[in-house]
Short mmCIF file of C-alpha atoms and ligand atoms in Angstrom, two decimals:
data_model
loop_
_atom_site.label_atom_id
_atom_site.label_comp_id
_atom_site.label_asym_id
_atom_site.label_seq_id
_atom_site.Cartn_x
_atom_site.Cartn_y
_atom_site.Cartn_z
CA UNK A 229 -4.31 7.78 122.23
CA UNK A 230 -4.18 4.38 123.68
CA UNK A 231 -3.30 4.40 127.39
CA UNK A 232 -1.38 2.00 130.00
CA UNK A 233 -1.29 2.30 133.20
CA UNK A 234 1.01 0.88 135.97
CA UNK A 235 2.24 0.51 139.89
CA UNK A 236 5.13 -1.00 140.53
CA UNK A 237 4.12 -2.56 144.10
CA UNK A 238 6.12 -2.20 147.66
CA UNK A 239 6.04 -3.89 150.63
CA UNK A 240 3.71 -6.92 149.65
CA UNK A 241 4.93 -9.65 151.79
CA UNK A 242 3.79 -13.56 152.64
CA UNK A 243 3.45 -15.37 149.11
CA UNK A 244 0.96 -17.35 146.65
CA UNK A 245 1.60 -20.20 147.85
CA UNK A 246 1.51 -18.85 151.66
CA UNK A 247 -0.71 -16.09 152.62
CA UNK A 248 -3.32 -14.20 154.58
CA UNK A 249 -5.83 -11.47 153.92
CA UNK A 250 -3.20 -8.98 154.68
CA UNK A 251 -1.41 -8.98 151.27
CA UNK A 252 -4.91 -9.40 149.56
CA UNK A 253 -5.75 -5.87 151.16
CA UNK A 254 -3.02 -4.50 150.30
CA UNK A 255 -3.16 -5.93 146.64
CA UNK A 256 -6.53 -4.34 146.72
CA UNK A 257 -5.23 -0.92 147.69
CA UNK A 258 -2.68 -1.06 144.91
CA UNK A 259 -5.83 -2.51 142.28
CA UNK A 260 -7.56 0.47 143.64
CA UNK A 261 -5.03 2.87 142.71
CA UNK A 262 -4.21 1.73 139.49
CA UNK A 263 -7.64 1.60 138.17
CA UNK A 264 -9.03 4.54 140.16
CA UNK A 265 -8.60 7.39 136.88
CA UNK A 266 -9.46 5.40 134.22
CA UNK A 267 -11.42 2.12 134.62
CA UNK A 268 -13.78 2.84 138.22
CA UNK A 269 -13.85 6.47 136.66
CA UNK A 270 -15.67 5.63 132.98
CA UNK A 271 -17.66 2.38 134.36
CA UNK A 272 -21.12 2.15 136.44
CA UNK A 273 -20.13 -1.26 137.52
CA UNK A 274 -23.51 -1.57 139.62
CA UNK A 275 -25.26 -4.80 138.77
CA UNK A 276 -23.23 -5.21 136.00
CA UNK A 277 -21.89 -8.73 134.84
CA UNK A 278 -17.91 -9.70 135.16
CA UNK A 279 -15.97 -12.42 133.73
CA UNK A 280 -12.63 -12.42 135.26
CA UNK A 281 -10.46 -14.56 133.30
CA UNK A 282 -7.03 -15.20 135.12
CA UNK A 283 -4.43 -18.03 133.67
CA UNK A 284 -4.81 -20.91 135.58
CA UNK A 285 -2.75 -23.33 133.07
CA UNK A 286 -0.96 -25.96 135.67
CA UNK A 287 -1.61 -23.94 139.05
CA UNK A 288 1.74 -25.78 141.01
CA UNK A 289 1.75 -23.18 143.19
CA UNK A 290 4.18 -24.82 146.10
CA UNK A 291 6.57 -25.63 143.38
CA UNK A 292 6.54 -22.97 140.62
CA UNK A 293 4.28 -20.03 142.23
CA UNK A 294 4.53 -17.73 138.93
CA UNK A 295 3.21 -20.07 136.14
CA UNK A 296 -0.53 -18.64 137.42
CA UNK A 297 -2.54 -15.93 138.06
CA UNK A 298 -1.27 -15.04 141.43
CA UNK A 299 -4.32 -16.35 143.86
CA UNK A 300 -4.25 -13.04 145.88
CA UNK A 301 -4.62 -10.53 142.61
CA UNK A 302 -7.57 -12.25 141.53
CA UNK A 303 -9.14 -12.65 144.73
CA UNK A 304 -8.20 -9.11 145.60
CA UNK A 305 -9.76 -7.70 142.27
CA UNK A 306 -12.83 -9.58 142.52
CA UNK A 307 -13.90 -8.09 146.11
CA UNK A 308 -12.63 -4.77 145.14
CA UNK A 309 -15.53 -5.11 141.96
CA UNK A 310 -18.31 -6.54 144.35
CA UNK A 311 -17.57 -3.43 146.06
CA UNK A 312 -18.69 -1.58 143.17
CA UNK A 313 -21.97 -3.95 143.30
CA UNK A 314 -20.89 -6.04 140.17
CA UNK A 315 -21.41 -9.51 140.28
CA UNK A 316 -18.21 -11.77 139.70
CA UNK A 317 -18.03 -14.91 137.32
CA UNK A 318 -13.91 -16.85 137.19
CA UNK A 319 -13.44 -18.89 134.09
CA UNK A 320 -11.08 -20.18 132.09
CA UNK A 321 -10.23 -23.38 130.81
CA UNK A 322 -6.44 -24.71 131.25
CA UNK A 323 -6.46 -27.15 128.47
CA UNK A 324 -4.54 -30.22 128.30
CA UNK A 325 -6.03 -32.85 130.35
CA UNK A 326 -6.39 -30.26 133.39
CA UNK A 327 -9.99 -29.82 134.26
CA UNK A 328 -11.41 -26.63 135.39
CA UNK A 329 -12.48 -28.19 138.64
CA UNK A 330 -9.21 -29.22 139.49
CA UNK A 331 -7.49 -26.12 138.49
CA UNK A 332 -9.82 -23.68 140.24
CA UNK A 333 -8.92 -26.05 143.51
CA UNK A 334 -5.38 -25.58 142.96
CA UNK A 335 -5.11 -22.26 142.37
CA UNK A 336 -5.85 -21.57 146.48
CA UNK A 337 -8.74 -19.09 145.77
CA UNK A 338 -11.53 -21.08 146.11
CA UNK A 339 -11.72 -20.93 150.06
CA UNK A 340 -11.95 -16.73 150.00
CA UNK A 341 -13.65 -16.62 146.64
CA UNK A 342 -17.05 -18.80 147.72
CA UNK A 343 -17.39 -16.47 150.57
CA UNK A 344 -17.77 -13.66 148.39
CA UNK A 345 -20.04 -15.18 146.63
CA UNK A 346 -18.05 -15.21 143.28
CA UNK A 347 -19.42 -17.64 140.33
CA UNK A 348 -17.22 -20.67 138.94
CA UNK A 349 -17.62 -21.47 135.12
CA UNK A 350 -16.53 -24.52 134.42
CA UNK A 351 -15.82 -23.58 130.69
CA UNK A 352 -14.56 -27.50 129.52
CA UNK A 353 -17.97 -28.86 130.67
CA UNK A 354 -20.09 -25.70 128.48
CA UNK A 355 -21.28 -24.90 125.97
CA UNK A 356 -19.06 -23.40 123.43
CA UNK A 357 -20.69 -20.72 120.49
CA UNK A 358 -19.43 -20.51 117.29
CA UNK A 359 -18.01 -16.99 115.96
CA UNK A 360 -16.34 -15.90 112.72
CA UNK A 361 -13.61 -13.38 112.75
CA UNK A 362 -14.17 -10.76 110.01
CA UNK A 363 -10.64 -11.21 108.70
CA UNK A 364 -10.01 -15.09 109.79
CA UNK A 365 -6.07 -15.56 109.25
CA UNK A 366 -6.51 -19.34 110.39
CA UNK A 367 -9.52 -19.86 111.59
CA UNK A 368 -12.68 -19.04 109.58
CA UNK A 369 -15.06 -20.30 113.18
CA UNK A 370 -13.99 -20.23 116.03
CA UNK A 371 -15.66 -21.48 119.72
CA UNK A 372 -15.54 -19.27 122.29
CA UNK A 373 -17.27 -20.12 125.64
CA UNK A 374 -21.00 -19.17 126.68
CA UNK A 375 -20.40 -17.97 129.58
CA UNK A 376 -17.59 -15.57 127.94
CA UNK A 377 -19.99 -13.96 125.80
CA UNK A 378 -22.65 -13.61 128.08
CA UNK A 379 -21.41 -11.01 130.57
CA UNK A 380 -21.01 -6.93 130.30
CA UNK A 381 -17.65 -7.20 130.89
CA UNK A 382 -14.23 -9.31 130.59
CA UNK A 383 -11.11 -8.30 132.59
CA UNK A 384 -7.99 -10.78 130.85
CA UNK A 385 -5.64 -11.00 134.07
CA UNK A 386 -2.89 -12.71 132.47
CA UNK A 387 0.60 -13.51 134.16
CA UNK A 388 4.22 -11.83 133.28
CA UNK A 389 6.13 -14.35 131.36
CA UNK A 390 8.10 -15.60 129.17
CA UNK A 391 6.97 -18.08 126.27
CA UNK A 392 8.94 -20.88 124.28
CA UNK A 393 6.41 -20.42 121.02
CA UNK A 394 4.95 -16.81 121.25
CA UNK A 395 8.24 -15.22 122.99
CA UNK A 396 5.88 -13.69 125.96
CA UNK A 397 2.32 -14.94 127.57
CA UNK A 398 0.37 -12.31 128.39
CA UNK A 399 -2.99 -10.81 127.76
CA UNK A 400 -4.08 -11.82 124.00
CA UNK A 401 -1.75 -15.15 124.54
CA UNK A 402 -4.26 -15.31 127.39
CA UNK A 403 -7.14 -15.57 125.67
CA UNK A 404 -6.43 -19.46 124.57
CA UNK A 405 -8.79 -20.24 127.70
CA UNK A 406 -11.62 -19.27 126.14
CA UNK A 407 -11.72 -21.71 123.36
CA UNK A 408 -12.03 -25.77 123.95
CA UNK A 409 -9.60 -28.42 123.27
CA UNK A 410 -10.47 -29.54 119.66
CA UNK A 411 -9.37 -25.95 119.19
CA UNK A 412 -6.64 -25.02 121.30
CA UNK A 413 -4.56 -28.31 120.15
CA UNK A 414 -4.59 -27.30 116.57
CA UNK A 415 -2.42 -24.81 114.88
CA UNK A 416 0.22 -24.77 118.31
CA UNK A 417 3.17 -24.71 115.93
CA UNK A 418 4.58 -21.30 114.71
CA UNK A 419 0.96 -20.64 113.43
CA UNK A 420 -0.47 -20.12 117.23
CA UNK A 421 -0.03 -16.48 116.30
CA UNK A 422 -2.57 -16.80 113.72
CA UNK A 423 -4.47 -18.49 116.28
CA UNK A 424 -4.51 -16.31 118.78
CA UNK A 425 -5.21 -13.21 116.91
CA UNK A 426 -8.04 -14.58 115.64
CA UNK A 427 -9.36 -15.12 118.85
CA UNK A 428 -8.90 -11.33 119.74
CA UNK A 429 -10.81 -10.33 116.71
CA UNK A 430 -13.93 -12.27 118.27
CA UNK A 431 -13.52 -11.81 121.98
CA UNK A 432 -11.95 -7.87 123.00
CA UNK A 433 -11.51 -7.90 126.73
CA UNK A 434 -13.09 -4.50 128.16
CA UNK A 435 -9.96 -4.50 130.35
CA UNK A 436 -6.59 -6.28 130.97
CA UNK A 437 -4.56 -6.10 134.10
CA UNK A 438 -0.95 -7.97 134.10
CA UNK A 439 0.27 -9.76 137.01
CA UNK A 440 3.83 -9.07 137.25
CA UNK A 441 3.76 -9.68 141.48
CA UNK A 442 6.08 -12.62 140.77
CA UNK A 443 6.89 -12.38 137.11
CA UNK A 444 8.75 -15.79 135.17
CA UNK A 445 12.04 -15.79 132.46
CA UNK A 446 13.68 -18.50 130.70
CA UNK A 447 11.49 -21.57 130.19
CA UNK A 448 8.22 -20.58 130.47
CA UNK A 449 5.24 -20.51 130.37
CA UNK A 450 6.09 -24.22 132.80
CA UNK A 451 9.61 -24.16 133.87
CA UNK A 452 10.81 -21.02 134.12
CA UNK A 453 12.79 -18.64 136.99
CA UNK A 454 10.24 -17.10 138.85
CA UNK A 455 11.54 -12.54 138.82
CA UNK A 456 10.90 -11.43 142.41
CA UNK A 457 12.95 -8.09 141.74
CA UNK A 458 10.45 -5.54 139.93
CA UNK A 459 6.86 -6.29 141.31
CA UNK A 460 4.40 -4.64 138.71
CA UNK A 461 1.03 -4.58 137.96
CA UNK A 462 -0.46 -2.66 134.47
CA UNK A 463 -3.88 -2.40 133.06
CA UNK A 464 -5.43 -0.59 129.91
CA UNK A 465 -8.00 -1.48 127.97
CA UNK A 466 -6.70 -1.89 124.64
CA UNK A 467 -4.60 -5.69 124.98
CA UNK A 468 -2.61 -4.87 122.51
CA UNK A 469 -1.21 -1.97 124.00
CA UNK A 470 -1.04 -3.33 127.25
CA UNK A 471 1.35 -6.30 125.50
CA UNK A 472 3.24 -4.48 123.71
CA UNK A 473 4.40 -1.99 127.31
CA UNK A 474 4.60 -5.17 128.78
CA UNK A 475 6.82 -6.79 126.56
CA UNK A 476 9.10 -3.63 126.36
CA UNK A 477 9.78 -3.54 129.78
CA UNK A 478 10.42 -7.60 129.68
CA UNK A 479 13.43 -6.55 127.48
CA UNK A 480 11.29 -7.20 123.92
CA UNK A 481 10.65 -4.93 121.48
CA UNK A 482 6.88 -5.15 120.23
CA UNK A 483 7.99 -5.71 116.97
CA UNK A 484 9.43 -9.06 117.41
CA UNK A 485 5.89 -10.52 118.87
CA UNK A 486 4.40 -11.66 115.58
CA UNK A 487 1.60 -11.96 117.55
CA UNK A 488 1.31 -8.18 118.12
CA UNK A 489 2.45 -7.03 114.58
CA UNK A 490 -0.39 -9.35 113.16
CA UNK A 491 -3.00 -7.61 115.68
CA UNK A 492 -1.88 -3.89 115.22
CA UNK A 493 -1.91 -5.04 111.31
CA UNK A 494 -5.35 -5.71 111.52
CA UNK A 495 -6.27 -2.56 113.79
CA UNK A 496 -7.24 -4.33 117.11
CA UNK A 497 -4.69 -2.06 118.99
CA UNK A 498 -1.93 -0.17 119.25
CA UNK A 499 1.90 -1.66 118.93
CA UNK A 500 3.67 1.06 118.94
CA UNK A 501 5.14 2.71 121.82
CA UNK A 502 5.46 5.73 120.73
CA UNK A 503 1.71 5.62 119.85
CA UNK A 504 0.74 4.53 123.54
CA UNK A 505 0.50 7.05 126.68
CA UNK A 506 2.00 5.74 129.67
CA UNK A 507 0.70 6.67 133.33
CA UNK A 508 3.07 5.67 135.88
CA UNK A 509 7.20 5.69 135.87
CA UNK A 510 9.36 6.08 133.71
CA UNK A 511 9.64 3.14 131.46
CA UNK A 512 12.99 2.79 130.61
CA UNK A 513 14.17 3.20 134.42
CA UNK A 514 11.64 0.42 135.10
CA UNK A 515 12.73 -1.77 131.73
CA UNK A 516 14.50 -5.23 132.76
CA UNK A 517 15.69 -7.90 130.27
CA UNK A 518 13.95 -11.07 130.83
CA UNK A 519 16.21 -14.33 129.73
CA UNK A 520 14.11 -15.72 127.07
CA UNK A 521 12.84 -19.32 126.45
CA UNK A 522 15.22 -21.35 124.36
CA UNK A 523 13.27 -23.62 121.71
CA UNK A 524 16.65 -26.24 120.70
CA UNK A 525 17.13 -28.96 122.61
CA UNK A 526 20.22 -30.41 120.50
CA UNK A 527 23.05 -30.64 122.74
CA UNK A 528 20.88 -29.92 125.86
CA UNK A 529 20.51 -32.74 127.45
CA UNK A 530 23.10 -35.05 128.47
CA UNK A 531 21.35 -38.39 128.51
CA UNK A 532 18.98 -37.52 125.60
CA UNK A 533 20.43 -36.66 122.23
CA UNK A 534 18.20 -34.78 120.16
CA UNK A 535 18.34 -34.75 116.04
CA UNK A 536 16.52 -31.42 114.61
CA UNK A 537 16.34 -32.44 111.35
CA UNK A 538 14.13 -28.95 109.81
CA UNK A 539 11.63 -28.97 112.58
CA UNK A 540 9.21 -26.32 112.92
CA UNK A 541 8.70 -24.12 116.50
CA UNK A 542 5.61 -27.11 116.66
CA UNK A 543 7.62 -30.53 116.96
CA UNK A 544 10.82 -27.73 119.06
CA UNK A 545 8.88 -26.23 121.73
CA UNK A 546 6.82 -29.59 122.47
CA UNK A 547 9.83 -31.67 123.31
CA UNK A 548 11.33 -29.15 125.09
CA UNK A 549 8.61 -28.96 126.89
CA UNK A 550 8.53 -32.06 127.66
CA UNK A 551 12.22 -32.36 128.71
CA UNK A 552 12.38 -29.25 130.75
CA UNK A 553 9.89 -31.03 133.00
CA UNK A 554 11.34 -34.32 133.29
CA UNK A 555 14.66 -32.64 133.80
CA UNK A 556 13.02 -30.80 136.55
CA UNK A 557 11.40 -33.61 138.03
CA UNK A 558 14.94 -35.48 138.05
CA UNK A 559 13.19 -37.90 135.85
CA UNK A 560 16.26 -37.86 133.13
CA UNK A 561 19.32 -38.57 135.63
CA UNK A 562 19.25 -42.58 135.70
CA UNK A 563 18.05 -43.21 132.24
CA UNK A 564 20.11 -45.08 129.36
CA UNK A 565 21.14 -42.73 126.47
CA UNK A 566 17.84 -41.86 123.64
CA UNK A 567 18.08 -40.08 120.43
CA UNK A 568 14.58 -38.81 119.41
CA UNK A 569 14.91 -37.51 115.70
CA UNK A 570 12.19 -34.31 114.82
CA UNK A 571 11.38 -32.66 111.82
CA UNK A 572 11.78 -33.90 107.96
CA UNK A 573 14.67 -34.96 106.80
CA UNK A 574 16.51 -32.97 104.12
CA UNK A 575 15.52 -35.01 101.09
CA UNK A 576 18.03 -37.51 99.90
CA UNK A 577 20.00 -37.42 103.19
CA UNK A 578 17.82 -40.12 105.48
CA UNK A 579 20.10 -40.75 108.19
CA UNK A 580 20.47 -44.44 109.24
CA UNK A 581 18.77 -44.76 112.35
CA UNK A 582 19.24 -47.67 114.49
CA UNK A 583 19.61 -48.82 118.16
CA UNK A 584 17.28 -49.86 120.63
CA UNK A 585 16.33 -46.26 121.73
CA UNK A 586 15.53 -44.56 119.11
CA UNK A 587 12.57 -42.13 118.88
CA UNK A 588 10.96 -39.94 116.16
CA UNK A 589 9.03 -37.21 117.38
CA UNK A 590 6.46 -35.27 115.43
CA UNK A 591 4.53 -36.44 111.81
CA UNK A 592 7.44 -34.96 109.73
CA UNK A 593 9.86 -37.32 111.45
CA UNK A 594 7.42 -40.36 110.12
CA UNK A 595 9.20 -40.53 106.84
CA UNK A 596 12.49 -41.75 108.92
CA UNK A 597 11.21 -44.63 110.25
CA UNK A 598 9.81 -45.72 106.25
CA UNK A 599 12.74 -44.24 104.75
CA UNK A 600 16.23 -45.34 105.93
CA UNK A 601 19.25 -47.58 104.27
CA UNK A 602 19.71 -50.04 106.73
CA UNK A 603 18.16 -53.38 106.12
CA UNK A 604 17.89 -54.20 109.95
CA UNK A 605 14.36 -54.10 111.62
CA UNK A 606 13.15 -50.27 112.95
CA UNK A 607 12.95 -50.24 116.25
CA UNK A 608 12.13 -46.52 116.04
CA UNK A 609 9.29 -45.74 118.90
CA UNK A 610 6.88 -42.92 117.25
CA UNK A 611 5.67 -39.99 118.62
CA UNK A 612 2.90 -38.71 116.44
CA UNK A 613 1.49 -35.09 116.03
CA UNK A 614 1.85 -32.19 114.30
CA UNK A 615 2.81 -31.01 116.87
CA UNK A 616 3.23 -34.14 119.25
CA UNK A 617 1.24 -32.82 122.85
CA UNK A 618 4.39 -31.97 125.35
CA UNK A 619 2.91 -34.83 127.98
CA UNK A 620 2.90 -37.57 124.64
CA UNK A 621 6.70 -37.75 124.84
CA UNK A 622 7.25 -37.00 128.74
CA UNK A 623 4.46 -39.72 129.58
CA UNK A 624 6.14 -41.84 127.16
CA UNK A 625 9.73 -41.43 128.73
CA UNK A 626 8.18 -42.02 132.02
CA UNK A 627 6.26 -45.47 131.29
CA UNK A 628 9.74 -46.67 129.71
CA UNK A 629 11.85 -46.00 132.53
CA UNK A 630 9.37 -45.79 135.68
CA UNK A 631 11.56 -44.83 138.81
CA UNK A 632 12.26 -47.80 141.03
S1 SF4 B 736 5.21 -32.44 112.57
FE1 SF4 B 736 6.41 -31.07 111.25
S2 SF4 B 736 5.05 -29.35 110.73
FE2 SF4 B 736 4.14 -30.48 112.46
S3 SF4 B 736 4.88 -29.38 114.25
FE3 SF4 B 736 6.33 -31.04 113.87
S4 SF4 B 736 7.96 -30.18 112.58
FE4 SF4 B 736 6.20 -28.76 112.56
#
C-alpha cells in the first residue's frame, strides 16, 4: 500500500520574500515531524549523497512569492539532512532563458545555504546523459542531468499549484528540470504529458515533499493567486501517489491529470485514492477547490482580440501566457487594438485578414498569412512555433509598443 503523509502547518509567520531563521526552525520542526515514521525511519542517511531538486522556474519572489520552492522549506530540509550527516547537492534547471546562476540567486537561499556547506549544480552548464525509457510514449532518449544520476538519493520538492497545460504542477510536472532545453521546448503542447511521464520512467525520485506553505490557483504556474488559507506540506515516496492526494485536495480528481492516468497506466505509482494510505487528517475536511487556469484567451482581453481558429493546448496556453504577464505588468493598457489569429483554419473558411495589426501566432496559423482572399498586401506579423515560446509573443508586443 502506497503511503502519503501530511502536516498541515500553524503558526509559521514572516514570509519568502521576508524572513529570519525563526520560521526556517520551525519549518524544520514540522519537516521533522512529517518525515520522522517513514523516511528518517527506513534511511541511514550518513554519508549518503542528496540531490534536492526544488522548482525554481522564475523565482520573483517580492512580486509573486508562490511560483517557487519556498526559500525557507528547502533551506530548512537541507540542514535538517546534514543533520543526519548526508551531504546536500540543489539543482535544477529553470529553462527558458533563466540560468541556473541567476535563479539560485533569486531564490534568497544562497546566503544560508553556502554556510551549510550545501553544493550548487548548475545543471544548464553540465553534462547531460542519455537514457531510454523502457516504454518511451514520446521520447525514445531522453537527457537527464549528471549530476541527477549521480547521487543516492533525489527528494522532488515541488510547489502547490495550479497549471494552464497539465491542470496542476507538482512533483512528476517537476521533474522538467532535469532535462535541458533542446528537450524541455519540444512536445509543450497537449503532448507534455507524454513528456513528462517519460521522464518519470527514467528518473524515480526516492522521495517527494510538496510545498503547499503558500500554495497558487488560477493562472499558474506564473500568474496565479497565491492560497495563504490551508498551509500544507506532504511527502511519500511514490510521486504518483503523492500527486494524485495532492491534486484531490486542490479540488481535482486524479483522473482528470492525464499525466497521472498515463503513469499509473504504466505502473510507476499509484492513482487511486482508494489504493493510497493517508497519515495525517482527514482529507476531505482538509480538501479545498483551487480556481483552475483558464487556457482561452478569446474575449479576454480588451485591447487584444484573439481568433482561436482549432488551436491546440500548445499555440492556447503560450499566448496566454504571454498575455497574463503583460496584463500584469500593465503592459496592455495604452496599446492600439491587435488581433493575433492561432491555430489552422477550418479548411475552406480562410478568414480575410487585414489591418495593420494583425498577428498569427503558432505554425498552424502560417497557412493564413499564404492563404487569404484579399488581394491587398499581408501585413500579418508571424509568430512561429509549434508551440510559439510564451516570451516570443510578449517580447514581441513589448518591442512594438515600448512604454514611453
Ligand atoms: S502550431 Fe498548431 S499544433 Fe503546434 S502548438 Fe500551435 S496549434 Fe498546436
Amino acid at each position: 500500500m502506497n503511503k502519503v503523509f501530511y502536516r498541515t502547518l500553524e503558526g509559521i509567520e514572516e514570509s519568502p520574500q521576508n524572513f529570519t531563521v525563526k520560521s526556517i526552525k520551525k519549518i524544520k520542526e514540522e519537516l521533522y515531524m512529517l518525515l520522522e515514521g517513514s523516511f528518517f525511519k527506513k534511511n541511514n542517511l550518513n554519508s549518503k549523497k542528496i540531490l534536492l531538486k526544488p522548482n525554481l522556474v522564475r523565482p520573483f519572489i517580492d512580486k509573486l512569492p508562490a511560483v517557487c520552492t519556498d526559500p525557507r522549506l528547502i533551506i530548512a530540509l537541507s540542514e535538517l539532512l546534514i543533520d543526519c550527516g548526508a551531504r546536500i547537492k540543489l539543482g535544477d534547471n529553470p529553462g527558458f532563458g533563466l540560468s541556473c546562476r541567476q535563479a539560485y540567486s533569486d531564490s534568497r537561499t544562497e546566503p544560508y545555504l553556502k554556510k551549510t556547506g550545501v553544493e550548487f549544480c548548475f545543471f544548464d552548464e553540465e553534462e547531460f546523459i542519455q537514457k531510454k525509457p523502457d516504454n518511451p510514449l514520446i521520447f525514445k532518449e531522453i537527457y537527464i542531468a549528471k549530476e541527477a544520476l549521480e547521487n543516492d538519493i533525489i527528494i522532488n520538492i515541488p510547489k502547490m499549484k495550479t497549471h494552464i497545460l497539465t491542470m496542476v504542477s507538482l512533483g512528476i510536472k517537476n521533474l522538467l528540470g532535469l532535462i535541458p532545453d533542446r528537450q524541455r521546448l519540444l512536445f509543450h503542447r497537449t503532448d507534455i504529458n507524454a513528456k513528462i511521464t517519460d521522464i518519470l520512467q527514467v528518473v524515480k525520485p526516492s522521495l517527494t515533499i510538496v510545498d503547499g506553505i503558500l500554495a497558487m490557483e488560477g493562472q499558474s504556474p506564473l500568474h496565479g493567486i497565491i492560497r495563504d488559507d490551508l498551509p500544507m506540506i506532504l511527502s511519500g515516496e511514490d510521486v504518483v501517489a503523492v500527486d494524485a492526494i495532492t491534486s484531490y485536495l486542490m479540488g481535482f480528481e486524479p483522473y482528470e491529470l492525464t499525466f497521472l492516468c498515463l503513469a499509473s497506466r504504466l505502473g510507476l505509482g499509484e492513482n487511486d485514492i482508494s489504493r493510497i494510505t493517508i497519515i495525517g487528517e482527514s482529507i476531505e475536511e482538509r480538501r479545498r477547490f483551487f480556481k483552475r487556469a483558464v487556457l482561452s484567451s478569446s474575449g479576454r482581453f480588451q485591447k487584444i482580440n484573439v481568433v482561436e481558429m482549432g488551436a491546440c493546448q500548445g499555440c492556447l496556453s503560450a499566448l496566454r501566457h504571454a498575455l497574463d504577464r503583460l496584463e500584469f505588468e500593465n503592459h496592455l493598457q495604452n496599446i492600439p487594438m491587435q488581433t493575433v489569429y492561432t491555430g489552422i483554419p477550418m479548411p475552406g473558411h480562410y478568414p480575410g485578414i487585414s489591418g495593420d495589426n494583425v498577428w498569427c501566432f503558432g505554425n498552424c496559423s502560417h497557412s493564413l498569412v499564404f492563404n487569404h482572399d484579399s488581394t491587398e498586401p499581408i501585413k500579418a506579423k508571424f509568430i512561429p512555433g509549434c508551440a510559439p515560446h510564451i516570451f516570443d509573443f510578449y517580447r514581441a508586443i513589448k518591442e512594438s509598443f515600448p512604454v514611453s
